[in-house]
PDB file of C-alpha atoms in Angstrom:
ATOM      1  CA  UNK A   1       9.774  24.414   7.654  1.00  0.00           C
ATOM      2  CA  UNK A   2       5.925  23.754   7.930  1.00  0.00           C
ATOM      3  CA  UNK A   3       6.373  21.552  10.999  1.00  0.00           C
ATOM      4  CA  UNK A   4       8.416  24.569  12.647  1.00  0.00           C
ATOM      5  CA  UNK A   5       5.922  27.016  11.655  1.00  0.00           C
ATOM      6  CA  UNK A   6       3.026  24.956  12.967  1.00  0.00           C
ATOM      7  CA  UNK A   7       5.047  24.304  16.306  1.00  0.00           C
ATOM      8  CA  UNK A   8       5.848  28.265  16.627  1.00  0.00           C
ATOM      9  CA  UNK A   9       1.755  28.663  16.181  1.00  0.00           C
ATOM     10  CA  UNK A  10       1.066  25.796  18.623  1.00  0.00           C
ATOM     11  CA  UNK A  11      -1.040  24.318  15.752  1.00  0.00           C
ATOM     12  CA  UNK A  12      -1.276  20.671  16.889  1.00  0.00           C
ATOM     13  CA  UNK A  13      -3.566  19.730  13.910  1.00  0.00           C
ATOM     14  CA  UNK A  14      -1.059  21.714  11.144  1.00  0.00           C
ATOM     15  CA  UNK A  15       1.938  20.150  12.887  1.00  0.00           C
ATOM     16  CA  UNK A  16       0.367  16.621  12.553  1.00  0.00           C
ATOM     17  CA  UNK A  17      -0.758  16.890   8.981  1.00  0.00           C
ATOM     18  CA  UNK A  18       2.726  18.269   8.029  1.00  0.00           C
ATOM     19  CA  UNK A  19       4.335  14.810   8.882  1.00  0.00           C
ATOM     20  CA  UNK A  20       2.076  13.209   6.152  1.00  0.00           C
ATOM     21  CA  UNK A  21       4.196  13.902   3.158  1.00  0.00           C
ATOM     22  CA  UNK A  22       7.541  13.157   4.825  1.00  0.00           C
ATOM     23  CA  UNK A  23       6.112   9.673   6.032  1.00  0.00           C
ATOM     24  CA  UNK A  24       4.879   9.241   2.486  1.00  0.00           C
ATOM     25  CA  UNK A  25       8.209   9.764   1.079  1.00  0.00           C
ATOM     26  CA  UNK A  26      10.084   7.629   3.317  1.00  0.00           C
ATOM     27  CA  UNK A  27       7.649   4.954   2.911  1.00  0.00           C
ATOM     28  CA  UNK A  28       8.358   4.952  -1.089  1.00  0.00           C
ATOM     29  CA  UNK A  29      12.073   4.982  -0.175  1.00  0.00           C
ATOM     30  CA  UNK A  30      11.752   2.283   2.175  1.00  0.00           C
ATOM     31  CA  UNK A  31      13.290   4.311   5.098  1.00  0.00           C
ATOM     32  CA  UNK A  32      11.475   2.556   7.644  1.00  0.00           C
ATOM     33  CA  UNK A  33      12.687   3.994  10.687  1.00  0.00           C
ATOM     34  CA  UNK A  34      12.500   7.627   9.464  1.00  0.00           C
ATOM     35  CA  UNK A  35       8.987   7.077   8.377  1.00  0.00           C
ATOM     36  CA  UNK A  36       7.804   5.576  11.416  1.00  0.00           C
ATOM     37  CA  UNK A  37       9.379   8.446  13.154  1.00  0.00           C
ATOM     38  CA  UNK A  38       7.295  10.817  11.485  1.00  0.00           C
ATOM     39  CA  UNK A  39       4.108   8.791  11.799  1.00  0.00           C
ATOM     40  CA  UNK A  40       4.386   8.262  15.520  1.00  0.00           C
ATOM     41  CA  UNK A  41       5.118  12.149  15.787  1.00  0.00           C
ATOM     42  CA  UNK A  42       2.023  12.864  13.775  1.00  0.00           C
ATOM     43  CA  UNK A  43      -0.107  10.248  15.569  1.00  0.00           C
ATOM     44  CA  UNK A  44       0.783  11.641  19.090  1.00  0.00           C
ATOM     45  CA  UNK A  45      -0.037  15.103  17.866  1.00  0.00           C
ATOM     46  CA  UNK A  46      -3.241  13.998  16.316  1.00  0.00           C
ATOM     47  CA  UNK A  47      -4.377  12.122  19.658  1.00  0.00           C
ATOM     48  CA  UNK A  48      -3.387  15.310  21.886  1.00  0.00           C
ATOM     49  CA  UNK A  49      -5.460  17.439  19.480  1.00  0.00           C
ATOM     50  CA  UNK A  50      -8.324  14.884  18.630  1.00  0.00           C
ATOM     51  CA  UNK A  51      -7.865  14.826  14.940  1.00  0.00           C
ATOM     52  CA  UNK A  52      -9.615  11.359  13.965  1.00  0.00           C
ATOM     53  CA  UNK A  53      -8.554  11.405  10.393  1.00  0.00           C
ATOM     54  CA  UNK A  54      -4.969  11.828  10.985  1.00  0.00           C
ATOM     55  CA  UNK A  55      -5.015   9.149  13.838  1.00  0.00           C
ATOM     56  CA  UNK A  56      -6.459   6.738  11.080  1.00  0.00           C
ATOM     57  CA  UNK A  57      -3.900   7.721   8.327  1.00  0.00           C
ATOM     58  CA  UNK A  58      -0.942   7.342  10.706  1.00  0.00           C
ATOM     59  CA  UNK A  59      -1.897   4.102  12.050  1.00  0.00           C
ATOM     60  CA  UNK A  60      -2.254   2.976   8.389  1.00  0.00           C
ATOM     61  CA  UNK A  61       1.065   4.574   7.448  1.00  0.00           C
ATOM     62  CA  UNK A  62       3.011   2.660  10.065  1.00  0.00           C
ATOM     63  CA  UNK A  63       1.344  -0.729   9.311  1.00  0.00           C
ATOM     64  CA  UNK A  64       2.290  -0.049   5.539  1.00  0.00           C
ATOM     65  CA  UNK A  65       6.106   0.722   6.721  1.00  0.00           C
ATOM     66  CA  UNK A  66       6.093  -2.394   8.699  1.00  0.00           C
ATOM     67  CA  UNK A  67       4.382  -4.469   5.812  1.00  0.00           C
ATOM     68  CA  UNK A  68       7.186  -3.214   3.551  1.00  0.00           C
ATOM     69  CA  UNK A  69      10.014  -4.070   6.004  1.00  0.00           C
ATOM     70  CA  UNK A  70       8.277  -7.636   6.153  1.00  0.00           C
ATOM     71  CA  UNK A  71       7.315  -7.234   9.910  1.00  0.00           C
ATOM     72  CA  UNK A  72       3.849  -8.935   9.188  1.00  0.00           C
ATOM     73  CA  UNK A  73       2.894  -9.243  12.874  1.00  0.00           C
ATOM     74  CA  UNK A  74       3.494  -5.417  13.605  1.00  0.00           C
ATOM     75  CA  UNK A  75       1.756  -4.574  10.214  1.00  0.00           C
ATOM     76  CA  UNK A  76      -1.345  -6.368  11.289  1.00  0.00           C
ATOM     77  CA  UNK A  77      -1.410  -4.808  14.923  1.00  0.00           C
ATOM     78  CA  UNK A  78      -1.237  -1.110  13.521  1.00  0.00           C
ATOM     79  CA  UNK A  79      -3.844  -1.904  10.734  1.00  0.00           C
ATOM     80  CA  UNK A  80      -6.109  -3.162  13.347  1.00  0.00           C
ATOM     81  CA  UNK A  81      -5.895   0.228  15.262  1.00  0.00           C
ATOM     82  CA  UNK A  82      -6.442   2.019  12.026  1.00  0.00           C
ATOM     83  CA  UNK A  83      -9.401  -0.273  11.098  1.00  0.00           C
ATOM     84  CA  UNK A  84     -10.815   0.257  14.696  1.00  0.00           C
ATOM     85  CA  UNK A  85     -10.687   4.127  14.387  1.00  0.00           C
ATOM     86  CA  UNK A  86     -12.543   3.611  10.938  1.00  0.00           C
ATOM     87  CA  UNK A  87     -15.114   1.451  12.271  1.00  0.00           C
ATOM     88  CA  UNK A  88     -15.973   3.834  14.935  1.00  0.00           C
ATOM     89  CA  UNK A  89     -15.811   7.061  13.172  1.00  0.00           C
ATOM     90  CA  UNK A  90     -15.039   6.753   9.485  1.00  0.00           C
ATOM     91  CA  UNK A  91     -16.468   3.518   7.931  1.00  0.00           C
ATOM     92  CA  UNK A  92     -15.958   4.287   4.450  1.00  0.00           C
ATOM     93  CA  UNK A  93     -12.396   3.837   4.949  1.00  0.00           C
ATOM     94  CA  UNK A  94     -12.521   0.378   6.620  1.00  0.00           C
ATOM     95  CA  UNK A  95     -11.332  -1.377   3.501  1.00  0.00           C
ATOM     96  CA  UNK A  96      -7.887   0.222   3.365  1.00  0.00           C
ATOM     97  CA  UNK A  97      -6.567  -1.437   6.620  1.00  0.00           C
ATOM     98  CA  UNK A  98      -8.448  -4.488   5.577  1.00  0.00           C
ATOM     99  CA  UNK A  99      -6.398  -4.671   2.415  1.00  0.00           C
ATOM    100  CA  UNK A 100      -3.166  -4.256   4.222  1.00  0.00           C
ATOM    101  CA  UNK A 101      -4.395  -6.976   6.901  1.00  0.00           C
ATOM    102  CA  UNK A 102      -4.887  -9.035   4.150  1.00  0.00           C
ATOM    103  CA  UNK A 103      -1.690  -9.013   2.391  1.00  0.00           C
ATOM    104  CA  UNK A 104       0.150  -9.481   5.943  1.00  0.00           C
ATOM    105  CA  UNK A 105      -1.936 -12.585   6.703  1.00  0.00           C
ATOM    106  CA  UNK A 106      -1.040 -14.034   3.093  1.00  0.00           C
ATOM    107  CA  UNK A 107       2.603 -13.239   3.784  1.00  0.00           C
ATOM    108  CA  UNK A 108       2.038 -15.429   7.060  1.00  0.00           C
ATOM    109  CA  UNK A 109       0.664 -18.299   5.105  1.00  0.00           C
ATOM    110  CA  UNK A 110      -3.082 -17.424   6.364  1.00  0.00           C
ATOM    111  CA  UNK A 111      -5.128 -17.604   3.309  1.00  0.00           C
ATOM    112  CA  UNK A 112      -8.424 -18.226   5.065  1.00  0.00           C
ATOM    113  CA  UNK A 113      -8.182 -15.128   7.145  1.00  0.00           C
ATOM    114  CA  UNK A 114      -7.038 -13.186   4.409  1.00  0.00           C
ATOM    115  CA  UNK A 115      -9.945 -14.361   2.210  1.00  0.00           C
ATOM    116  CA  UNK A 116     -12.226 -13.105   4.767  1.00  0.00           C
ATOM    117  CA  UNK A 117     -10.843  -9.748   4.708  1.00  0.00           C
ATOM    118  CA  UNK A 118     -10.873  -9.264   1.004  1.00  0.00           C
ATOM    119  CA  UNK A 119     -14.470 -10.567   1.139  1.00  0.00           C
ATOM    120  CA  UNK A 120     -15.544  -8.081   3.810  1.00  0.00           C
ATOM    121  CA  UNK A 121     -15.391  -5.052   1.312  1.00  0.00           C
ATOM    122  CA  UNK A 122     -16.268  -4.285  -2.392  1.00  0.00           C
ATOM    123  CA  UNK A 123     -14.734  -1.538  -4.293  1.00  0.00           C
ATOM    124  CA  UNK A 124     -16.829   0.017  -7.216  1.00  0.00           C
ATOM    125  CA  UNK A 125     -15.200   1.219 -10.292  1.00  0.00           C
ATOM    126  CA  UNK A 126     -16.043   4.853  -9.525  1.00  0.00           C
ATOM    127  CA  UNK A 127     -14.472   4.709  -5.932  1.00  0.00           C
ATOM    128  CA  UNK A 128     -10.895   4.102  -7.757  1.00  0.00           C
ATOM    129  CA  UNK A 129     -10.641   7.830  -8.334  1.00  0.00           C
ATOM    130  CA  UNK A 130     -10.134   7.816  -4.403  1.00  0.00           C
ATOM    131  CA  UNK A 131      -6.514   7.052  -3.587  1.00  0.00           C
ATOM    132  CA  UNK A 132      -7.304   5.325  -0.287  1.00  0.00           C
ATOM    133  CA  UNK A 133      -9.339   2.632  -2.208  1.00  0.00           C
ATOM    134  CA  UNK A 134      -5.883   1.458  -3.994  1.00  0.00           C
ATOM    135  CA  UNK A 135      -4.865  -0.426  -0.731  1.00  0.00           C
ATOM    136  CA  UNK A 136      -8.084  -2.668  -0.568  1.00  0.00           C
ATOM    137  CA  UNK A 137      -7.200  -3.539  -4.216  1.00  0.00           C
ATOM    138  CA  UNK A 138      -3.845  -4.311  -3.692  1.00  0.00           C
ATOM    139  CA  UNK A 139      -5.052  -6.637  -0.745  1.00  0.00           C
ATOM    140  CA  UNK A 140      -7.378  -8.372  -3.192  1.00  0.00           C
ATOM    141  CA  UNK A 141      -4.867  -8.614  -5.961  1.00  0.00           C
ATOM    142  CA  UNK A 142      -2.416 -10.599  -3.624  1.00  0.00           C
ATOM    143  CA  UNK A 143      -5.292 -12.883  -2.593  1.00  0.00           C
ATOM    144  CA  UNK A 144      -6.208 -13.535  -6.039  1.00  0.00           C
ATOM    145  CA  UNK A 145      -2.588 -14.374  -7.175  1.00  0.00           C
ATOM    146  CA  UNK A 146      -2.272 -16.820  -4.244  1.00  0.00           C
ATOM    147  CA  UNK A 147      -5.388 -18.421  -5.593  1.00  0.00           C
ATOM    148  CA  UNK A 148      -4.000 -18.571  -8.840  1.00  0.00           C
ATOM    149  CA  UNK A 149      -7.119 -16.357 -10.500  1.00  0.00           C
ATOM    150  CA  UNK A 150      -4.803 -14.688 -12.932  1.00  0.00           C
ATOM    151  CA  UNK A 151      -7.525 -13.603 -15.276  1.00  0.00           C
ATOM    152  CA  UNK A 152      -9.560 -11.697 -12.303  1.00  0.00           C
ATOM    153  CA  UNK A 153      -6.099 -10.220 -11.013  1.00  0.00           C
ATOM    154  CA  UNK A 154      -5.231  -8.943 -14.258  1.00  0.00           C
ATOM    155  CA  UNK A 155      -8.787  -7.108 -14.822  1.00  0.00           C
ATOM    156  CA  UNK A 156      -8.009  -5.345 -11.452  1.00  0.00           C
ATOM    157  CA  UNK A 157      -4.687  -4.477 -12.129  1.00  0.00           C
ATOM    158  CA  UNK A 158      -5.217  -3.317 -15.816  1.00  0.00           C
ATOM    159  CA  UNK A 159      -7.699  -0.879 -14.334  1.00  0.00           C
ATOM    160  CA  UNK A 160      -5.508   0.395 -11.397  1.00  0.00           C
ATOM    161  CA  UNK A 161      -2.508   1.051 -13.453  1.00  0.00           C
ATOM    162  CA  UNK A 162      -4.100   2.704 -16.267  1.00  0.00           C
ATOM    163  CA  UNK A 163      -5.864   5.219 -13.305  1.00  0.00           C
ATOM    164  CA  UNK A 164      -2.235   5.363 -11.768  1.00  0.00           C
ATOM    165  CA  UNK A 165      -0.965   6.326 -15.253  1.00  0.00           C
ATOM    166  CA  UNK A 166      -3.721   8.924 -15.909  1.00  0.00           C
ATOM    167  CA  UNK A 167      -3.312  10.477 -12.411  1.00  0.00           C
ATOM    168  CA  UNK A 168       0.528  10.473 -11.941  1.00  0.00           C
ATOM    169  CA  UNK A 169       0.230   8.165  -9.124  1.00  0.00           C
ATOM    170  CA  UNK A 170       3.495   6.703  -7.660  1.00  0.00           C
ATOM    171  CA  UNK A 171       2.359   5.181  -4.300  1.00  0.00           C
ATOM    172  CA  UNK A 172       1.765   1.422  -4.451  1.00  0.00           C
ATOM    173  CA  UNK A 173       1.743   1.589  -8.225  1.00  0.00           C
ATOM    174  CA  UNK A 174       5.165  -0.671  -8.355  1.00  0.00           C
ATOM    175  CA  UNK A 175       3.454  -3.167  -6.429  1.00  0.00           C
ATOM    176  CA  UNK A 176       0.555  -3.542  -8.925  1.00  0.00           C
ATOM    177  CA  UNK A 177       2.838  -3.637 -11.654  1.00  0.00           C
ATOM    178  CA  UNK A 178       4.590  -6.526  -9.857  1.00  0.00           C
ATOM    179  CA  UNK A 179       1.344  -8.303  -9.206  1.00  0.00           C
ATOM    180  CA  UNK A 180       0.346  -7.520 -12.706  1.00  0.00           C
ATOM    181  CA  UNK A 181       3.779  -9.179 -13.997  1.00  0.00           C
ATOM    182  CA  UNK A 182       3.195 -12.304 -11.746  1.00  0.00           C
ATOM    183  CA  UNK A 183      -0.336 -12.562 -13.194  1.00  0.00           C
ATOM    184  CA  UNK A 184       0.997 -12.692 -16.926  1.00  0.00           C
ATOM    185  CA  UNK A 185       3.945 -14.977 -15.756  1.00  0.00           C
ATOM    186  CA  UNK A 186       1.267 -17.386 -14.292  1.00  0.00           C
ATOM    187  CA  UNK A 187      -0.529 -17.204 -17.787  1.00  0.00           C
ATOM    188  CA  UNK A 188       2.781 -18.073 -19.466  1.00  0.00           C
ATOM    189  CA  UNK A 189       2.812 -14.688 -21.108  1.00  0.00           C
ATOM    190  CA  UNK A 190       6.489 -13.894 -20.631  1.00  0.00           C
ATOM    191  CA  UNK A 191       6.646 -10.765 -22.727  1.00  0.00           C
ATOM    192  CA  UNK A 192       3.555  -9.184 -21.008  1.00  0.00           C
ATOM    193  CA  UNK A 193       5.291 -10.048 -17.503  1.00  0.00           C
ATOM    194  CA  UNK A 194       8.518  -8.797 -18.694  1.00  0.00           C
ATOM    195  CA  UNK A 195       6.828  -5.498 -19.647  1.00  0.00           C
ATOM    196  CA  UNK A 196       4.958  -5.009 -16.245  1.00  0.00           C
ATOM    197  CA  UNK A 197       8.230  -5.539 -14.248  1.00  0.00           C
ATOM    198  CA  UNK A 198      10.222  -3.119 -16.187  1.00  0.00           C
ATOM    199  CA  UNK A 199       7.605  -0.533 -15.956  1.00  0.00           C
ATOM    200  CA  UNK A 200       7.419  -0.775 -12.299  1.00  0.00           C
ATOM    201  CA  UNK A 201      11.401  -0.622 -12.253  1.00  0.00           C
ATOM    202  CA  UNK A 202      11.151   2.418 -14.343  1.00  0.00           C
ATOM    203  CA  UNK A 203       8.793   4.038 -11.942  1.00  0.00           C
ATOM    204  CA  UNK A 204      10.870   3.510  -8.852  1.00  0.00           C
ATOM    205  CA  UNK A 205      13.954   4.739 -10.921  1.00  0.00           C
ATOM    206  CA  UNK A 206      12.006   7.775 -11.698  1.00  0.00           C
ATOM    207  CA  UNK A 207      10.694   8.588  -8.142  1.00  0.00           C
ATOM    208  CA  UNK A 208      13.513   7.286  -6.175  1.00  0.00           C
ATOM    209  CA  UNK A 209      11.391   4.604  -4.575  1.00  0.00           C
ATOM    210  CA  UNK A 210      12.465   1.176  -3.284  1.00  0.00           C
ATOM    211  CA  UNK A 211       9.595  -0.332  -1.946  1.00  0.00           C
ATOM    212  CA  UNK A 212       8.912  -3.523  -4.158  1.00  0.00           C
ATOM    213  CA  UNK A 213      12.302  -3.125  -5.677  1.00  0.00           C
ATOM    214  CA  UNK A 214      13.946  -6.459  -4.975  1.00  0.00           C
ATOM    215  CA  UNK A 215      10.651  -8.261  -5.779  1.00  0.00           C
ATOM    216  CA  UNK A 216      10.517  -6.532  -9.287  1.00  0.00           C
ATOM    217  CA  UNK A 217      14.003  -7.587  -9.894  1.00  0.00           C
ATOM    218  CA  UNK A 218      13.475 -11.205  -9.038  1.00  0.00           C
ATOM    219  CA  UNK A 219      10.473 -11.126 -11.094  1.00  0.00           C
ATOM    220  CA  UNK A 220      12.628 -10.024 -14.394  1.00  0.00           C
ATOM    221  CA  UNK A 221      15.299 -12.567 -13.039  1.00  0.00           C
ATOM    222  CA  UNK A 222      12.912 -15.438 -13.185  1.00  0.00           C
ATOM    223  CA  UNK A 223      11.243 -14.337 -16.570  1.00  0.00           C
ATOM    224  CA  UNK A 224      14.867 -14.629 -17.848  1.00  0.00           C
ATOM    225  CA  UNK A 225      15.618 -17.871 -16.232  1.00  0.00           C
ATOM    226  CA  UNK A 226      12.561 -19.288 -17.828  1.00  0.00           C
ATOM    227  CA  UNK A 227      13.691 -18.072 -21.134  1.00  0.00           C
ATOM    228  CA  UNK A 228      16.919 -19.667 -20.636  1.00  0.00           C
ATOM    229  CA  UNK A 229      18.888 -16.455 -20.218  1.00  0.00           C
TER     230      UNK A 229
END
């Protein structure tokens, strides 16, 4: 309805913004094509209207959708677009696409580039109140997991999930529970790993989300297998 009203009023900025929530919902539900359709429509309107912030976020959302769909090359390409916009106009936002790119490079086996990306930014604890800072922390956590730096990983995830619970966040939170569970698993703490995995699954069930569902299920299956169940 909001999109239709903005179209009727010829409000390009408003119409572009109204695609934000549907794109976010489709991302959480892993409805990639539907999410991309909203993000691309919003991006086109933002480019026509010169709305830089929306251009940044819609390129970032597209990269996240491709990341969730395991299309890592496309995720990197769209994150690079977002990073270029941030570098020119919104430098404070540069860590977010850098974090997404780091995750994609790790998935492609390029630990060196991922390390350079996560080393290019620093997130202060007081910045965590800004939701856009969660993606850089997510990238750093995945890098620390690959490096088997479990204690450092758990320091970050403990802080992030506490903030997420306090603020009632759902975006990216199941991914943090997944990484947290993997970190505990790496340290041999099966009970804590199981709790993290179960909490992540419960959050997905509550929100109807699917991003990270199979990975969390695999984590719990791995734990049960190690316990001989």
